[in-house]
Amino acid sequence: MTIKAEEISALLKERIASYGSEIEVSETGTVIQVGDGIARAYGLDNVMAGELVEFSNGVMGLAQNLEEGNVGIIILGDYKGIKEGDSVKRTGRIMEVPVGEALLGRVVNPLGQPIDGLGPIVTDTYNPIERKAYGVMARKSVHEPLQTGIKAIDALVPMVAVSVSSSSVTVKLVRLRSQLMRSSTKKKKT
């Protein structure tokens, strides 16, 4: 059996034409410390704050503390399977969760994945977990007064139940209310 140069040449040209080179480039790092649901890794130089990262065992994490030499990662799953020396890679996605009517009444994990056994959440709308709060003018106006039950305080300081997006305002109002209530009880005792 003789091999002809034309046959080899045709076979090589065919293989070269059908060759598909798929190269996957991913930035990976190495876990240097794990404890209490937090991991520290080095080698993730270009990771973004709030980016999802994936550990070698498939558990996801959230990059939070970006330092020059390492990255602090919140582990969003079972951290007992992650140990020093494991690899961790970037996903390139900022953490976001599904939003909308499909999420009402559902039980989800921190990644927005359903854990209630009712099937997948079908929605096209996702929001990042951290974003700039809406401006005060864009929020719904006050429509429900918050009463303390003490007439003097309710008359002096109008307090309102505000939306969840302005939780710092709610905390400040609750602190103000408790300070006023403490001062009013001190005056009654004297």
CSV table of C-alpha atoms in Angstrom, one decimal:
chain,number,residue,atom,x,y,z
A,1,MET,CA,0.0,0.0,0.0
A,2,THR,CA,1.5,3.3,-1.1
A,3,ILE,CA,0.6,6.6,0.4
A,4,LYS,CA,0.3,9.4,-2.1
A,5,ALA,CA,1.3,12.9,-1.3
A,6,GLU,CA,-1.9,14.3,-2.8
A,7,GLU,CA,-4.0,12.2,-0.4
A,8,ILE,CA,-2.0,13.4,2.7
A,9,SER,CA,-2.2,16.9,1.4
A,10,ALA,CA,-6.0,16.7,0.9
A,11,LEU,CA,-6.5,15.1,4.3
A,12,LEU,CA,-4.4,17.8,6.1
A,13,LYS,CA,-6.3,20.6,4.2
A,14,GLU,CA,-9.6,19.1,5.3
A,15,ARG,CA,-8.5,18.8,8.9
A,16,ILE,CA,-7.2,22.4,9.0
A,17,ALA,CA,-10.4,23.7,7.5
A,18,SER,CA,-12.5,21.9,10.1
A,19,TYR,CA,-10.3,22.8,13.0
A,20,GLY,CA,-12.0,24.9,15.6
A,21,SER,CA,-9.8,26.3,18.3
A,22,GLU,CA,-11.7,27.2,21.4
A,23,ILE,CA,-9.5,28.8,24.0
A,24,GLU,CA,-11.0,29.7,27.3
A,25,VAL,CA,-9.1,32.3,29.2
A,26,SER,CA,-10.0,32.8,32.8
A,27,GLU,CA,-8.3,34.6,35.6
A,28,THR,CA,-7.8,32.2,38.5
A,29,GLY,CA,-6.5,32.6,41.9
A,30,THR,CA,-5.5,30.5,44.9
A,31,VAL,CA,-7.3,30.4,48.3
A,32,ILE,CA,-4.8,31.3,51.1
A,33,GLN,CA,-7.2,31.3,54.0
A,34,VAL,CA,-10.7,30.1,54.8
A,35,GLY,CA,-12.8,30.6,58.0
A,36,ASP,CA,-16.3,31.5,59.1
A,37,GLY,CA,-17.7,31.8,55.5
A,38,ILE,CA,-14.9,34.1,54.4
A,39,ALA,CA,-12.1,33.2,52.1
A,40,ARG,CA,-9.0,35.1,51.1
A,41,ALA,CA,-7.4,34.5,47.7
A,42,TYR,CA,-4.5,35.9,45.8
A,43,GLY,CA,-4.0,36.0,42.0
A,44,LEU,CA,-7.4,37.7,41.2
A,45,ASP,CA,-5.8,41.0,40.3
A,46,ASN,CA,-8.6,42.3,38.0
A,47,VAL,CA,-11.6,41.1,40.0
A,48,MET,CA,-14.3,43.7,40.5
A,49,ALA,CA,-16.1,44.6,43.8
A,50,GLY,CA,-19.3,42.6,44.0
A,51,GLU,CA,-18.2,40.1,41.3
A,52,LEU,CA,-19.2,36.5,41.6
A,53,VAL,CA,-16.3,34.1,41.8
A,54,GLU,CA,-16.4,30.3,41.6
A,55,PHE,CA,-14.4,27.9,43.7
A,56,SER,CA,-13.0,24.6,42.4
A,57,ASN,CA,-15.8,22.7,44.1
A,58,GLY,CA,-18.5,24.7,42.4
A,59,VAL,CA,-19.5,26.9,45.3
A,60,MET,CA,-19.9,30.6,44.4
A,61,GLY,CA,-18.5,33.5,46.3
A,62,LEU,CA,-18.8,37.3,46.3
A,63,ALA,CA,-15.6,39.4,46.0
A,64,GLN,CA,-15.8,42.2,48.5
A,65,ASN,CA,-12.6,43.3,50.2
A,66,LEU,CA,-10.2,44.2,47.4
A,67,GLU,CA,-6.7,44.7,48.7
A,68,GLU,CA,-3.4,45.0,46.8
A,69,GLY,CA,-2.2,41.4,47.5
A,70,ASN,CA,-5.4,39.5,48.0
A,71,VAL,CA,-9.2,39.5,47.8
A,72,GLY,CA,-11.7,38.9,50.6
A,73,ILE,CA,-14.5,36.7,49.3
A,74,ILE,CA,-17.9,36.0,51.0
A,75,ILE,CA,-18.6,32.3,50.5
A,76,LEU,CA,-22.2,31.8,49.3
A,77,GLY,CA,-22.6,28.1,50.2
A,78,ASP,CA,-21.0,25.3,52.1
A,79,TYR,CA,-17.5,26.7,53.0
A,80,LYS,CA,-16.4,23.4,54.7
A,81,GLY,CA,-15.5,21.9,51.3
A,82,ILE,CA,-13.1,24.8,50.5
A,83,LYS,CA,-9.5,24.6,51.8
A,84,GLU,CA,-6.2,26.4,51.4
A,85,GLY,CA,-4.7,25.9,48.0
A,86,ASP,CA,-8.0,25.4,46.2
A,87,SER,CA,-8.4,27.4,43.0
A,88,VAL,CA,-11.0,30.2,42.5
A,89,LYS,CA,-11.9,31.8,39.2
A,90,ARG,CA,-13.6,35.0,38.1
A,91,THR,CA,-17.0,34.8,36.4
A,92,GLY,CA,-16.9,38.4,35.1
A,93,ARG,CA,-20.5,39.0,36.4
A,94,ILE,CA,-21.5,41.4,39.1
A,95,MET,CA,-23.9,39.6,41.5
A,96,GLU,CA,-27.5,40.2,40.5
A,97,VAL,CA,-30.8,38.6,41.5
A,98,PRO,CA,-34.1,38.1,39.7
A,99,VAL,CA,-36.8,40.6,40.4
A,100,GLY,CA,-40.5,40.9,39.4
A,101,GLU,CA,-43.8,39.2,39.9
A,102,ALA,CA,-42.3,35.7,39.4
A,103,LEU,CA,-40.4,36.2,42.7
A,104,LEU,CA,-43.4,36.9,44.9
A,105,GLY,CA,-44.0,34.2,47.4
A,106,ARG,CA,-40.8,32.3,46.5
A,107,VAL,CA,-38.0,31.2,48.8
A,108,VAL,CA,-34.5,31.9,47.3
A,109,ASN,CA,-30.9,31.5,48.3
A,110,PRO,CA,-28.5,34.5,48.3
A,111,LEU,CA,-27.9,33.9,44.6
A,112,GLY,CA,-31.6,34.3,43.7
A,113,GLN,CA,-31.9,30.6,43.0
A,114,PRO,CA,-35.2,29.0,44.2
A,115,ILE,CA,-34.9,26.6,47.1
A,116,ASP,CA,-38.6,26.0,47.7
A,117,GLY,CA,-39.0,23.1,45.2
A,118,LEU,CA,-41.5,25.0,43.0
A,119,GLY,CA,-39.4,25.0,39.9
A,120,PRO,CA,-37.3,27.7,38.3
A,121,ILE,CA,-38.1,31.4,38.5
A,122,VAL,CA,-39.0,32.7,35.0
A,123,THR,CA,-38.2,36.3,34.7
A,124,ASP,CA,-36.3,38.5,32.3
A,125,THR,CA,-35.5,41.3,34.8
A,126,TYR,CA,-32.4,41.2,37.1
A,127,ASN,CA,-31.1,43.8,39.4
A,128,PRO,CA,-27.6,44.0,40.9
A,129,ILE,CA,-27.6,43.4,44.7
A,130,GLU,CA,-25.8,46.7,45.3
A,131,ARG,CA,-26.8,49.8,43.5
A,132,LYS,CA,-27.2,53.5,44.1
A,133,ALA,CA,-30.5,54.3,45.9
A,134,TYR,CA,-33.2,56.2,44.2
A,135,GLY,CA,-33.2,59.9,44.8
A,136,VAL,CA,-35.6,61.3,47.3
A,137,MET,CA,-37.7,63.0,44.6
A,138,ALA,CA,-38.1,59.7,42.8
A,139,ARG,CA,-39.5,57.8,45.8
A,140,LYS,CA,-43.2,57.5,46.7
A,141,SER,CA,-44.5,60.3,48.8
A,142,VAL,CA,-45.4,59.9,52.4
A,143,HIS,CA,-48.8,58.2,52.6
A,144,GLU,CA,-48.8,56.3,56.0
A,145,PRO,CA,-47.9,58.1,59.2
A,146,LEU,CA,-46.0,56.2,61.9
A,147,GLN,CA,-47.6,56.7,65.3
A,148,THR,CA,-45.7,56.1,68.6
A,149,GLY,CA,-48.8,56.1,70.7
A,150,ILE,CA,-47.6,59.1,72.8
A,151,LYS,CA,-49.5,62.2,71.8
A,152,ALA,CA,-46.8,64.6,72.7
A,153,ILE,CA,-44.2,62.9,70.5
A,154,ASP,CA,-46.7,62.3,67.7
A,155,ALA,CA,-47.5,66.0,67.6
A,156,LEU,CA,-43.9,67.2,67.9
A,157,VAL,CA,-42.2,64.9,65.4
A,158,PRO,CA,-44.0,63.7,62.4
A,159,MET,CA,-42.6,60.3,61.5
A,160,VAL,CA,-43.3,58.3,58.5
A,161,ALA,CA,-43.0,54.7,57.4
A,162,VAL,CA,-40.6,55.0,54.5
A,163,SER,CA,-39.6,52.4,51.9
A,164,VAL,CA,-37.0,49.8,52.3
A,165,SER,CA,-34.6,51.6,49.9
A,166,SER,CA,-34.2,54.3,52.5
A,167,SER,CA,-33.5,52.1,55.4
A,168,SER,CA,-30.9,54.5,56.8
A,169,VAL,CA,-33.7,57.2,57.1
A,170,THR,CA,-35.9,54.6,59.0
A,171,VAL,CA,-33.0,53.8,61.4
A,172,LYS,CA,-32.5,57.5,62.1
A,173,LEU,CA,-36.2,58.1,62.7
A,174,VAL,CA,-36.5,55.1,65.0
A,175,ARG,CA,-33.4,56.3,67.0
A,176,LEU,CA,-34.9,59.8,67.2
A,177,ARG,CA,-38.2,58.3,68.4
A,178,SER,CA,-36.5,56.2,71.1
A,179,GLN,CA,-34.5,59.2,72.3
A,180,LEU,CA,-37.7,61.3,72.6
A,181,MET,CA,-39.5,58.5,74.3
A,182,ARG,CA,-36.6,58.1,76.8
A,183,SER,CA,-36.5,61.8,77.5
A,184,SER,CA,-40.3,61.9,78.0
A,185,THR,CA,-40.2,59.0,80.5
A,186,LYS,CA,-37.4,60.7,82.4
A,187,LYS,CA,-39.5,63.9,82.8
A,188,LYS,CA,-42.5,61.9,84.0
A,189,LYS,CA,-40.4,60.3,86.8
A,190,THR,CA,-39.2,63.7,88.1
